[in-house]
PDB file of C-alpha atoms in Angstrom:
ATOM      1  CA  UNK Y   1     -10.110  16.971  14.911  1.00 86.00           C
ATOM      2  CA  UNK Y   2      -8.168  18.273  17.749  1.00 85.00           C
ATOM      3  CA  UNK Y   3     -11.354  19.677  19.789  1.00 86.00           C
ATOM      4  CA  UNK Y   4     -12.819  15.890  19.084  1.00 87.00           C
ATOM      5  CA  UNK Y   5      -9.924  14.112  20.823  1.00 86.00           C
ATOM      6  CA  UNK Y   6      -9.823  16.745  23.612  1.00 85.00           C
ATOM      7  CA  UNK Y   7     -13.680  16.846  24.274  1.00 87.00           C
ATOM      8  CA  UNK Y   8     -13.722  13.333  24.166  1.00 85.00           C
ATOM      9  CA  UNK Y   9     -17.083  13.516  21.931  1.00 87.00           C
ATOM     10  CA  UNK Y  10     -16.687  10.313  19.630  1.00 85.00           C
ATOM     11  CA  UNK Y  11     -16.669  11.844  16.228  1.00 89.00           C
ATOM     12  CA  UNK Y  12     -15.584  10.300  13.027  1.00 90.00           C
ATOM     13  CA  UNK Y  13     -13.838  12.585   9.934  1.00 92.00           C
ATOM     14  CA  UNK Y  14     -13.491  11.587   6.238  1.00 91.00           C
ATOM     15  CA  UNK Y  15      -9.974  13.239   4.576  1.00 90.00           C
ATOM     16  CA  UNK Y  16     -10.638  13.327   0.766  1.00 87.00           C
ATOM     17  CA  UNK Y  17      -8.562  14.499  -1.491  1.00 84.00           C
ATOM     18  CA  UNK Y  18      -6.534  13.473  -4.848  1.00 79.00           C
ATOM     19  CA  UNK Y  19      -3.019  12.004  -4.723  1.00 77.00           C
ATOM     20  CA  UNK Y  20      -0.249  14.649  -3.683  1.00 80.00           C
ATOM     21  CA  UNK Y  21      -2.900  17.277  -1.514  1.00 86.00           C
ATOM     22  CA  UNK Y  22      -1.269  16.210   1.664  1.00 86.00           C
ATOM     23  CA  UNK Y  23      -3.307  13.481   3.039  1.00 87.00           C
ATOM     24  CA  UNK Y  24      -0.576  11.140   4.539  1.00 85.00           C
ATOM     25  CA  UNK Y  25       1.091  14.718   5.713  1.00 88.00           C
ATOM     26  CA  UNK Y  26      -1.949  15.668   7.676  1.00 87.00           C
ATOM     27  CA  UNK Y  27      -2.582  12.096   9.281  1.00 86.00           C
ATOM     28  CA  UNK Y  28       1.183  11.990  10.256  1.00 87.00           C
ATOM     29  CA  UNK Y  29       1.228  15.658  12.024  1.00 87.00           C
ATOM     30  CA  UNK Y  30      -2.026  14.983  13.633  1.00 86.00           C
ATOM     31  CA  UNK Y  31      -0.693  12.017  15.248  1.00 86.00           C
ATOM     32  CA  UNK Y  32       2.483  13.768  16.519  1.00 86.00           C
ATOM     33  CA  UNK Y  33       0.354  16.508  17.917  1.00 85.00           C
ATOM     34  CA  UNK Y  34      -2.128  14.219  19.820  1.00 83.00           C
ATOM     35  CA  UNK Y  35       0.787  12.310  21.121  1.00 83.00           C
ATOM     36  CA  UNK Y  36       2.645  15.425  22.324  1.00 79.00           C
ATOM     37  CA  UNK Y  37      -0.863  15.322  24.872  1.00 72.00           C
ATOM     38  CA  UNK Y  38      -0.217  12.029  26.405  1.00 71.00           C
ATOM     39  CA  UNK Y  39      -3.072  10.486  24.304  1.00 72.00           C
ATOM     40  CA  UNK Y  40      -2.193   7.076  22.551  1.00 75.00           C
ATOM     41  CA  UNK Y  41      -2.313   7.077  18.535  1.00 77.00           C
ATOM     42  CA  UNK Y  42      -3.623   3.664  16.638  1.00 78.00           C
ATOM     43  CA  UNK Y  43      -2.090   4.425  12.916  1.00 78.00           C
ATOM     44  CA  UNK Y  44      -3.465   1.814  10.736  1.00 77.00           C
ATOM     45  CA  UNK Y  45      -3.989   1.332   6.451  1.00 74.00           C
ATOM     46  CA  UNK Y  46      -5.322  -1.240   4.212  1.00 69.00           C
ATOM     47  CA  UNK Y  47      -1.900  -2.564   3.102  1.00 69.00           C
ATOM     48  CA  UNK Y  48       1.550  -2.904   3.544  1.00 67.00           C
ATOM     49  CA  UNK Y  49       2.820  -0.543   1.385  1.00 67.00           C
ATOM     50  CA  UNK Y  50       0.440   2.278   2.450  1.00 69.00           C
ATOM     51  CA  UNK Y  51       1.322   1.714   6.041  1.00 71.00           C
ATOM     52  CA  UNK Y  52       4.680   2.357   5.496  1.00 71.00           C
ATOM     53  CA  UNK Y  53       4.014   5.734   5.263  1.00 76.00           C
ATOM     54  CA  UNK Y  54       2.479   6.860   8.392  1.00 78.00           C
ATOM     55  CA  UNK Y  55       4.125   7.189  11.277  1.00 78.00           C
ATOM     56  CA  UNK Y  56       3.959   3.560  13.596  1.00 79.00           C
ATOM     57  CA  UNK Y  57       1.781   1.899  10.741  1.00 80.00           C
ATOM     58  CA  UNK Y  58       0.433  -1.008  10.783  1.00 79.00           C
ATOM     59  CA  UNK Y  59      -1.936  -3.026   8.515  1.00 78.00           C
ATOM     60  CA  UNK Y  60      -5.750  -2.730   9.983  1.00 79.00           C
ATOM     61  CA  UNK Y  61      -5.903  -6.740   9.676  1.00 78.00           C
ATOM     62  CA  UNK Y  62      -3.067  -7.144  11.677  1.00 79.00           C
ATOM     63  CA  UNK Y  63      -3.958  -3.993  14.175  1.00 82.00           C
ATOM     64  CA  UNK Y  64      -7.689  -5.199  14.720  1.00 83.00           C
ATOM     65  CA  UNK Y  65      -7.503  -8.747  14.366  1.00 83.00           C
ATOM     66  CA  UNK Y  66      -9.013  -8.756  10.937  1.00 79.00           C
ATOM     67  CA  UNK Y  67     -10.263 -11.827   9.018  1.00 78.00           C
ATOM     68  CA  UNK Y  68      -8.890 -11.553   5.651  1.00 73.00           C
ATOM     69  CA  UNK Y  69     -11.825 -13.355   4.084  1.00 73.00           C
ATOM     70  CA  UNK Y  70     -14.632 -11.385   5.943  1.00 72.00           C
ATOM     71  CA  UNK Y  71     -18.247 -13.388   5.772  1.00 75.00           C
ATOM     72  CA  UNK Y  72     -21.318 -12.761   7.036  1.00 76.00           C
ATOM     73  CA  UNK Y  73     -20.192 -14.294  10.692  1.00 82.00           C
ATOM     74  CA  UNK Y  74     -16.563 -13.250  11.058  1.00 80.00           C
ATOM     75  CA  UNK Y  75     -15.901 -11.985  14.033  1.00 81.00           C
ATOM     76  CA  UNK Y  76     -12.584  -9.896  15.782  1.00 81.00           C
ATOM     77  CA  UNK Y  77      -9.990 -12.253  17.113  1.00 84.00           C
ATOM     78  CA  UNK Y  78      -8.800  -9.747  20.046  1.00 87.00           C
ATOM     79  CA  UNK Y  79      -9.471 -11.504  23.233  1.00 89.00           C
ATOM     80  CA  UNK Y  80     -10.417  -9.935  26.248  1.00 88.00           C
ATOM     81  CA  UNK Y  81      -7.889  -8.393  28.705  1.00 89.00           C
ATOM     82  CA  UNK Y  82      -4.914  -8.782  25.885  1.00 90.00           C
ATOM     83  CA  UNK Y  83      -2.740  -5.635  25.110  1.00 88.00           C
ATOM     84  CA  UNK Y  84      -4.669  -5.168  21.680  1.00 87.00           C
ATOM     85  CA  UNK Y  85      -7.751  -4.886  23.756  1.00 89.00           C
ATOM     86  CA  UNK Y  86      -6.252  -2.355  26.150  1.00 89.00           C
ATOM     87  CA  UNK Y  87      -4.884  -0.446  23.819  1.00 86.00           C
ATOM     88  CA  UNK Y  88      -7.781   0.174  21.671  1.00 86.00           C
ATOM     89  CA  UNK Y  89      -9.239   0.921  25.021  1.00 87.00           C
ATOM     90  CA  UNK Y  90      -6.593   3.752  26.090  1.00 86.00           C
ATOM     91  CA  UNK Y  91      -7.244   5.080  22.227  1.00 86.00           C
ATOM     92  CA  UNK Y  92      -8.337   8.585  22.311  1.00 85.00           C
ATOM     93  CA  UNK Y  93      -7.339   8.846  18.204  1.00 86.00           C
ATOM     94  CA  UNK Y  94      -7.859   5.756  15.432  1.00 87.00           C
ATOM     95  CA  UNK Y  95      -6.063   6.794  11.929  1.00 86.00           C
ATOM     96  CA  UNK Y  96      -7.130   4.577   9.385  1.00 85.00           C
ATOM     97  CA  UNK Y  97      -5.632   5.096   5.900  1.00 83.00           C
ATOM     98  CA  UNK Y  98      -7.234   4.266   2.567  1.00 80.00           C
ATOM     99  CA  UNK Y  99     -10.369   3.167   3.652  1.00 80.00           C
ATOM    100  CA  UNK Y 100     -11.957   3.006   0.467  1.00 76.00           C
ATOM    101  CA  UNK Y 101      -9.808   0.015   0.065  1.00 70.00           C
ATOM    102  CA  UNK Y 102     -10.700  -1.625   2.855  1.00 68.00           C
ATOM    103  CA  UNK Y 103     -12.844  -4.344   1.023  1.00 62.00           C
ATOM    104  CA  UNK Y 104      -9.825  -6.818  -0.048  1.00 66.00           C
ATOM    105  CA  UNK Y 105      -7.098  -4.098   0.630  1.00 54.00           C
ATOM    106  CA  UNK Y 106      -8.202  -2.893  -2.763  1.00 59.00           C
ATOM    107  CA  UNK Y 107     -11.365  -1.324  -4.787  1.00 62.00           C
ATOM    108  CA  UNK Y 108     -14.440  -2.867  -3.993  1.00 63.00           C
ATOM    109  CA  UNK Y 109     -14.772  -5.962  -6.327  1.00 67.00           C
ATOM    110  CA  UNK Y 110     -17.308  -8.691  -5.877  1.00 72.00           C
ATOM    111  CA  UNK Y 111     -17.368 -12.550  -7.805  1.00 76.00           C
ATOM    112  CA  UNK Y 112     -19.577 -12.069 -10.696  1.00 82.00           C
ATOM    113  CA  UNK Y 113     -21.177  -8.973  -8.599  1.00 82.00           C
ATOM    114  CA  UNK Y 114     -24.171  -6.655  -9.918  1.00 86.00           C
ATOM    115  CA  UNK Y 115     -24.157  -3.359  -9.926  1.00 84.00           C
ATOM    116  CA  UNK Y 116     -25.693  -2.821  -7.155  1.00 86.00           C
ATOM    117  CA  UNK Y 117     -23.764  -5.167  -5.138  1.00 85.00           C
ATOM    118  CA  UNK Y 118     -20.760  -3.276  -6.446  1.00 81.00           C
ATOM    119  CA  UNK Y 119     -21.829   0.022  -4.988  1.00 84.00           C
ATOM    120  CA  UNK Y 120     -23.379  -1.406  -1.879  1.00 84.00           C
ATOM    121  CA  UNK Y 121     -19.732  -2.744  -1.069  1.00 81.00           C
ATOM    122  CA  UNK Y 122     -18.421   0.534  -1.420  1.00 83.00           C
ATOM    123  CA  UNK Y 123     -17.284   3.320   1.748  1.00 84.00           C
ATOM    124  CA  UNK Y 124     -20.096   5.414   0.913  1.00 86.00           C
ATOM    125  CA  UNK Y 125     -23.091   2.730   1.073  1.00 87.00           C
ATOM    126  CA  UNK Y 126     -21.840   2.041   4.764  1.00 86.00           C
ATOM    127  CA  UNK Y 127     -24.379   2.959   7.545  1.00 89.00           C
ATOM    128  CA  UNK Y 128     -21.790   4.805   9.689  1.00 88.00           C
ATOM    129  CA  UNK Y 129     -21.044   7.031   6.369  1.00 90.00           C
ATOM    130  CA  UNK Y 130     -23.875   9.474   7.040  1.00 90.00           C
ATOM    131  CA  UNK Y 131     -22.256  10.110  10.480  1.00 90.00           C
ATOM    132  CA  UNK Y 132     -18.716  10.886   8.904  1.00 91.00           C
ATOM    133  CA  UNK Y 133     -17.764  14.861   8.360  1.00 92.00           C
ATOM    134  CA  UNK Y 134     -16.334  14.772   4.778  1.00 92.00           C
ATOM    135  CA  UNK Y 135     -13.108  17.286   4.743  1.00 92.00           C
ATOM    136  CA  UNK Y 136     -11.607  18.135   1.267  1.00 91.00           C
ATOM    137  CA  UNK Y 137      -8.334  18.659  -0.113  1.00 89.00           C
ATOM    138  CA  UNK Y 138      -7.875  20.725  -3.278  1.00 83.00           C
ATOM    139  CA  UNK Y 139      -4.306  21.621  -3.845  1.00 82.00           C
ATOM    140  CA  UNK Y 140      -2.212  19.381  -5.111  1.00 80.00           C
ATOM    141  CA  UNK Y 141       1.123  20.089  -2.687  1.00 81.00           C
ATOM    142  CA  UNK Y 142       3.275  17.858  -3.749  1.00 74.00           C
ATOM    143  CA  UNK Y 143       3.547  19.379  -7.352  1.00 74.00           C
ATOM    144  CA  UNK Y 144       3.213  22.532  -6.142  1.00 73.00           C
ATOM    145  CA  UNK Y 145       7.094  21.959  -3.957  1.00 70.00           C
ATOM    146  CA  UNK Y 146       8.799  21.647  -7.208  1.00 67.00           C
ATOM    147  CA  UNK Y 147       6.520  24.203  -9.171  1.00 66.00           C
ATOM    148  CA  UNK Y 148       8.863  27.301 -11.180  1.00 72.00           C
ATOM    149  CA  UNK Y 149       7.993  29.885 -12.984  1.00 69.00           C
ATOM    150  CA  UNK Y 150       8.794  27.713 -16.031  1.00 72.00           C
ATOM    151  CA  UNK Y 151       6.855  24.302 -15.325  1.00 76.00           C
ATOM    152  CA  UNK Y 152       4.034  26.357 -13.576  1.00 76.00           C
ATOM    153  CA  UNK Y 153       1.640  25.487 -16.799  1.00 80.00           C
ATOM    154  CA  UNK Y 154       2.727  22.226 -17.025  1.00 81.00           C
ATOM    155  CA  UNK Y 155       2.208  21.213 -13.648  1.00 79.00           C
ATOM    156  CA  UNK Y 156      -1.276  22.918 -13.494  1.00 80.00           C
ATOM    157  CA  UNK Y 157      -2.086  20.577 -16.568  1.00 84.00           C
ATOM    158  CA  UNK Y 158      -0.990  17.399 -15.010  1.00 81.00           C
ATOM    159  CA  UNK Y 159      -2.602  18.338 -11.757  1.00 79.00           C
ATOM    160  CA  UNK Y 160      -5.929  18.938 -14.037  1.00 83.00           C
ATOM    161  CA  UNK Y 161      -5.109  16.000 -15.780  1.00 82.00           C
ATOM    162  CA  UNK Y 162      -5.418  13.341 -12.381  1.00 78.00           C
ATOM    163  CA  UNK Y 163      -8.277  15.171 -11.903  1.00 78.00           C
ATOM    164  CA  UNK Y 164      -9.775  13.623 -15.399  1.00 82.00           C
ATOM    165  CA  UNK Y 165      -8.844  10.358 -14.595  1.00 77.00           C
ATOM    166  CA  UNK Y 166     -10.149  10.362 -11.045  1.00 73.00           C
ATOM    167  CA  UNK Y 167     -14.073  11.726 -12.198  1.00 76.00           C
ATOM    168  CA  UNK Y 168     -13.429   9.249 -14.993  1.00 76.00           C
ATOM    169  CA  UNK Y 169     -13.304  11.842 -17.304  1.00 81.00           C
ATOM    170  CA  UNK Y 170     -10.460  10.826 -19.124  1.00 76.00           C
ATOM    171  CA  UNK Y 171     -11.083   7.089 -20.337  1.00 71.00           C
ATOM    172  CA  UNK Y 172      -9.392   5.504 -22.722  1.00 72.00           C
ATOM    173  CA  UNK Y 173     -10.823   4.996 -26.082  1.00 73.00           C
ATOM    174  CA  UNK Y 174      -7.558   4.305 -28.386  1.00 76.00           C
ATOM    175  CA  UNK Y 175      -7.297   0.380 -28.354  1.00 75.00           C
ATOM    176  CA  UNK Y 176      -3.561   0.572 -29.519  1.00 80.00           C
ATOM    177  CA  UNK Y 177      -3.220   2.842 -26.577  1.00 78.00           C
ATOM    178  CA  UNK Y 178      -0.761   0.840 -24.204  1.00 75.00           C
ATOM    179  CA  UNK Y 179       1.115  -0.656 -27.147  1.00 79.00           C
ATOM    180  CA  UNK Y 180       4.291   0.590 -26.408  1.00 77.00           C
ATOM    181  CA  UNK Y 181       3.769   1.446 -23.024  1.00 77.00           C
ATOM    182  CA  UNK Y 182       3.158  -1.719 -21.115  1.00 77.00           C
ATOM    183  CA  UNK Y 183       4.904  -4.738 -20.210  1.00 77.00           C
ATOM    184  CA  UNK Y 184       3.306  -7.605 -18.744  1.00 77.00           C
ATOM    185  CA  UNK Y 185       5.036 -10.949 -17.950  1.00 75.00           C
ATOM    186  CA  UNK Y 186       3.196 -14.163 -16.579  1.00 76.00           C
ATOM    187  CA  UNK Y 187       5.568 -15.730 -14.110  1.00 78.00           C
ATOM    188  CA  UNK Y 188       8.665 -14.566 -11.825  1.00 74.00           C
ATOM    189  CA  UNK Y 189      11.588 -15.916 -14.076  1.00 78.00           C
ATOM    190  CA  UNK Y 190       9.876 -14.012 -16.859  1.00 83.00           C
ATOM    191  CA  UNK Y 191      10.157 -10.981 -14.929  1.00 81.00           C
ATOM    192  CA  UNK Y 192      13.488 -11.479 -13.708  1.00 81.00           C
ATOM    193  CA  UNK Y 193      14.930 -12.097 -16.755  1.00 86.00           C
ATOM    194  CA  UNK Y 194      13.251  -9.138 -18.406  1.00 86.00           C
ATOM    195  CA  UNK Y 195      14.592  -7.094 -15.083  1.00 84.00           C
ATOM    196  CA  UNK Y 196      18.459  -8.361 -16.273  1.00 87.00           C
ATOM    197  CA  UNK Y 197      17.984  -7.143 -19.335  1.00 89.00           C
ATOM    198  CA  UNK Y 198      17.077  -3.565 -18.844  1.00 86.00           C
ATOM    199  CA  UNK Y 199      19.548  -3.426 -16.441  1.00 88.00           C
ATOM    200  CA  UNK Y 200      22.081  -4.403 -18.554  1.00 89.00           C
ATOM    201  CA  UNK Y 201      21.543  -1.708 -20.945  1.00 90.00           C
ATOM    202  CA  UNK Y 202      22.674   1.116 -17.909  1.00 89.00           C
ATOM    203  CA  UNK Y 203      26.059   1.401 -18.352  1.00 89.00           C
ATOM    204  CA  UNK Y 204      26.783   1.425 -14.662  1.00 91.00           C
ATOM    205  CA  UNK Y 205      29.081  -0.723 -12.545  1.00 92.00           C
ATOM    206  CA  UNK Y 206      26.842  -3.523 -10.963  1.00 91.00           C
ATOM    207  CA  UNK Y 207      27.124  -4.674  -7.708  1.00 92.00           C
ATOM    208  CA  UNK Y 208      25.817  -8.244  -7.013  1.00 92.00           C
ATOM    209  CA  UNK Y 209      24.708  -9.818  -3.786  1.00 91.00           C
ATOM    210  CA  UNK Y 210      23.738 -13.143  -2.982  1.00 90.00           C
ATOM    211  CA  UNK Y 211      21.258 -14.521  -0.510  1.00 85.00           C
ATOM    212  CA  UNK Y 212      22.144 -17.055   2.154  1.00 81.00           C
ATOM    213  CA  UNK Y 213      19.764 -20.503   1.980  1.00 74.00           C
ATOM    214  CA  UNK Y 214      20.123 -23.305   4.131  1.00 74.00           C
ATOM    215  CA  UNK Y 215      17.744 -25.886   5.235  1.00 73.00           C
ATOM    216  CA  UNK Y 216      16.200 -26.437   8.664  1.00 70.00           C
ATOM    217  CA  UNK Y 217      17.174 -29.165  10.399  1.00 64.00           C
ATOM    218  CA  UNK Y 218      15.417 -31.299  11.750  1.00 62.00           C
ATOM    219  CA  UNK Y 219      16.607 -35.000  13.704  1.00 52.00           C
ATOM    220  CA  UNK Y 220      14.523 -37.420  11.292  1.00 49.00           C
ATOM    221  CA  UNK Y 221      16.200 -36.469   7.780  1.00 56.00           C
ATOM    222  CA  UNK Y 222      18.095 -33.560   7.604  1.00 62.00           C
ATOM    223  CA  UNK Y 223      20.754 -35.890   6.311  1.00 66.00           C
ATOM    224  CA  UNK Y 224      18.473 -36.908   3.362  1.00 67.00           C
ATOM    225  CA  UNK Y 225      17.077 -33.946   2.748  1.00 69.00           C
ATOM    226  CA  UNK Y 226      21.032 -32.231   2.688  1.00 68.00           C
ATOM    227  CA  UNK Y 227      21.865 -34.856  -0.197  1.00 72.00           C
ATOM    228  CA  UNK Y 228      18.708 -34.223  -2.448  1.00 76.00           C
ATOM    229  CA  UNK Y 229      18.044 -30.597  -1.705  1.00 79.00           C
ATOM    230  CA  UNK Y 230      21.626 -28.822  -2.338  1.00 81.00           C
ATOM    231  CA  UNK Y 231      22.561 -25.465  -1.690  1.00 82.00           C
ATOM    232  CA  UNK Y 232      22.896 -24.733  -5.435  1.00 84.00           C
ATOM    233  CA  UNK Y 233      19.031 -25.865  -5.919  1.00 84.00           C
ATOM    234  CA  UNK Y 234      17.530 -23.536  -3.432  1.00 84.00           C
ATOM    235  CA  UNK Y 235      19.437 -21.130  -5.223  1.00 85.00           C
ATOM    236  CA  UNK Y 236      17.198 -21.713  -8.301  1.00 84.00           C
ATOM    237  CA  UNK Y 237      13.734 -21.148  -6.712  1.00 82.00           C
ATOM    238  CA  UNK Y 238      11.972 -18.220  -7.786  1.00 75.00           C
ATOM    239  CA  UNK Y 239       8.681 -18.436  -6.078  1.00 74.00           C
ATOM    240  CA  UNK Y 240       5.393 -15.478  -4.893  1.00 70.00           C
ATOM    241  CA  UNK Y 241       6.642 -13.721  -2.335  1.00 68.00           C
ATOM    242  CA  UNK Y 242      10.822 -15.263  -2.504  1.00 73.00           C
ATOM    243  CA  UNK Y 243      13.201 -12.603  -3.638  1.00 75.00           C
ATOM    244  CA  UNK Y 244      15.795 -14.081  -6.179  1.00 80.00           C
ATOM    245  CA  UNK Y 245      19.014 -15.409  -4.813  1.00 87.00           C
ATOM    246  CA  UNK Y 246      21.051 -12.602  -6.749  1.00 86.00           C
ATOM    247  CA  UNK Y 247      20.501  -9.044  -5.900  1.00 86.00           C
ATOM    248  CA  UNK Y 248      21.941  -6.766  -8.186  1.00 87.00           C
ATOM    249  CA  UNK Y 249      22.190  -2.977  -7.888  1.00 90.00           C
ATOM    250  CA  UNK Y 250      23.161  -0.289 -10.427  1.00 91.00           C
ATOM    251  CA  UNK Y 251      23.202   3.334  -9.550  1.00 88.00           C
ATOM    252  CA  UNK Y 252      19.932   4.479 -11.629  1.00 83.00           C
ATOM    253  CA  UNK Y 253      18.007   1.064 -11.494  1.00 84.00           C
ATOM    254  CA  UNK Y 254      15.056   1.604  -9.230  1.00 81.00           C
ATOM    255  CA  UNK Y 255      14.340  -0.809  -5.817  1.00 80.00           C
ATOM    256  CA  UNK Y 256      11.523  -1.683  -3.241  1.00 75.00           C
ATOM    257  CA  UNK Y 257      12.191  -2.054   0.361  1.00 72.00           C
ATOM    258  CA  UNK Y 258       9.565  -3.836   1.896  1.00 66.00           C
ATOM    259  CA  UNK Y 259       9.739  -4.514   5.682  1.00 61.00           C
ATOM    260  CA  UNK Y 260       8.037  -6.991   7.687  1.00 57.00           C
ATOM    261  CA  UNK Y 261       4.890  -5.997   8.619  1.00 53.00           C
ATOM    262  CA  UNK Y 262       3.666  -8.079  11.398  1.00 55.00           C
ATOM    263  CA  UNK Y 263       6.454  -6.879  14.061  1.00 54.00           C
ATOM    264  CA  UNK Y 264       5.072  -9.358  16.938  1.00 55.00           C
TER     265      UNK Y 264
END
């Protein structure tokens, strides 16, 4: 990869390999290395989440002015002479995480698809695919850090085990299988409530913090709108993509942090 940036010579390199080989490890050092050489470093993924692991990430969408419905005419929405276009001019090195997932920012599905429409929207069906060099990881690194002498077996059996599920080799056939083991709720307040309630059963001291709403003002009715939308009711609403007005933490209860991804 190195020789590529240096020479200049245009080449393009598939990294595939199971979760835990190294993957984001490798993108990440190869991007401090090429910057170390004065070149410039786009680091983009498929979602938020996964972007939050490499180094300067950003989603591709955002990045490469992205439609997130793509068609058969969608287009780029960098314009000419704007800082997106110079920098993916300057670029000697383009990192782009997950892209497997780049149809949706998940698995290729298609609305009431064939098969064959299935696997045609799929990495590998992509005419630039027989120009990618396919690079393989093998060892699972991120078991092997907290491998002893003890756990060796065990961890060589879970390693073999995502293995199974990845060549789907390991399907489930028990229908009572996730009884017991799943919990799915319909709507927010389901989920919040369900949240309180195994939190309450750590016996830890909870801390609770509270969000801040207010409405924006505005010179025609913020009067009106102050008497019929209180503070107290915007408390209450617990919509997609709203975080609830309480935040309560408990040493052993697990969080997200999710950061804003478009920085401009």
């Amino acid at each position: 990869m190195m020789n590529a940036v240096s020479k200049n010579s245009g080449c393009m390199f598939f990294l595939y390999g199971h979760g835990g080989t190294g993957k984001t490890f490798i993108c990440n050092a190869l991007s401090v290395v090429v910057r170390s050489e004065k070149v410039i470093v786009i680091n983009s993924a498929s979602s938020g989440i996964v972007s939050l692991l490499i180094q300067g990430g950003r989603i591709a969408h955002s990045r490469f002015g992205l439609s997130i419905i793509v068609h058969g005419s969608s287009t780029f929405s960098i314009k000419q002479q704007s800082p997106q276009a110079e920098l993916l001019i300057e670029a000697k090195l383009i990192i782009l995480d997950k892209t497997p997932m780049m149809h949706r920012q998940i698995l290729p599905i298609g609305l009431k698809a064939s098969w064959q429409d299935i696997v045609h929207a799929t990495i590998n069906s992509s005419p630039l695919w027989r120009e990618c060099l396919v690079m393989k990881l093998h060892k699972n690194m991120r078991l092997q850090s907290d491998a002893t002498s003890s756990n060796e077996d065990e961890i060589r059996e879970f390693d073999e085990w995502i293995l199974r599920i990845e060549n789907g080799e390991a399907e489930i056939t028990r229908m009572d299988f996730f009884h017991r083991r799943a919990i799915q709720r319909p709507t927010n307040e389901s989920v919040i409530y369900l949240n309180d309630y195994l939190s309450s059963l750590i016996e830890e001291e909870e801390n609770v913090y509270l969000s801040f709403d207010s409405l924006c003002g505005d010179k025609a009715g913020s009067e009106i709108n102050a008497e019929i939308y209180s503070t107290e009711f915007l408390n209450t609403i617990s919509c997609s993509g709203l975080p609830p007005h309480e935040l309560k933490l408990k040493k052993g209860v697990h969080v997200i942090l999710v950061r804003n991804i478009d920085q401009a």
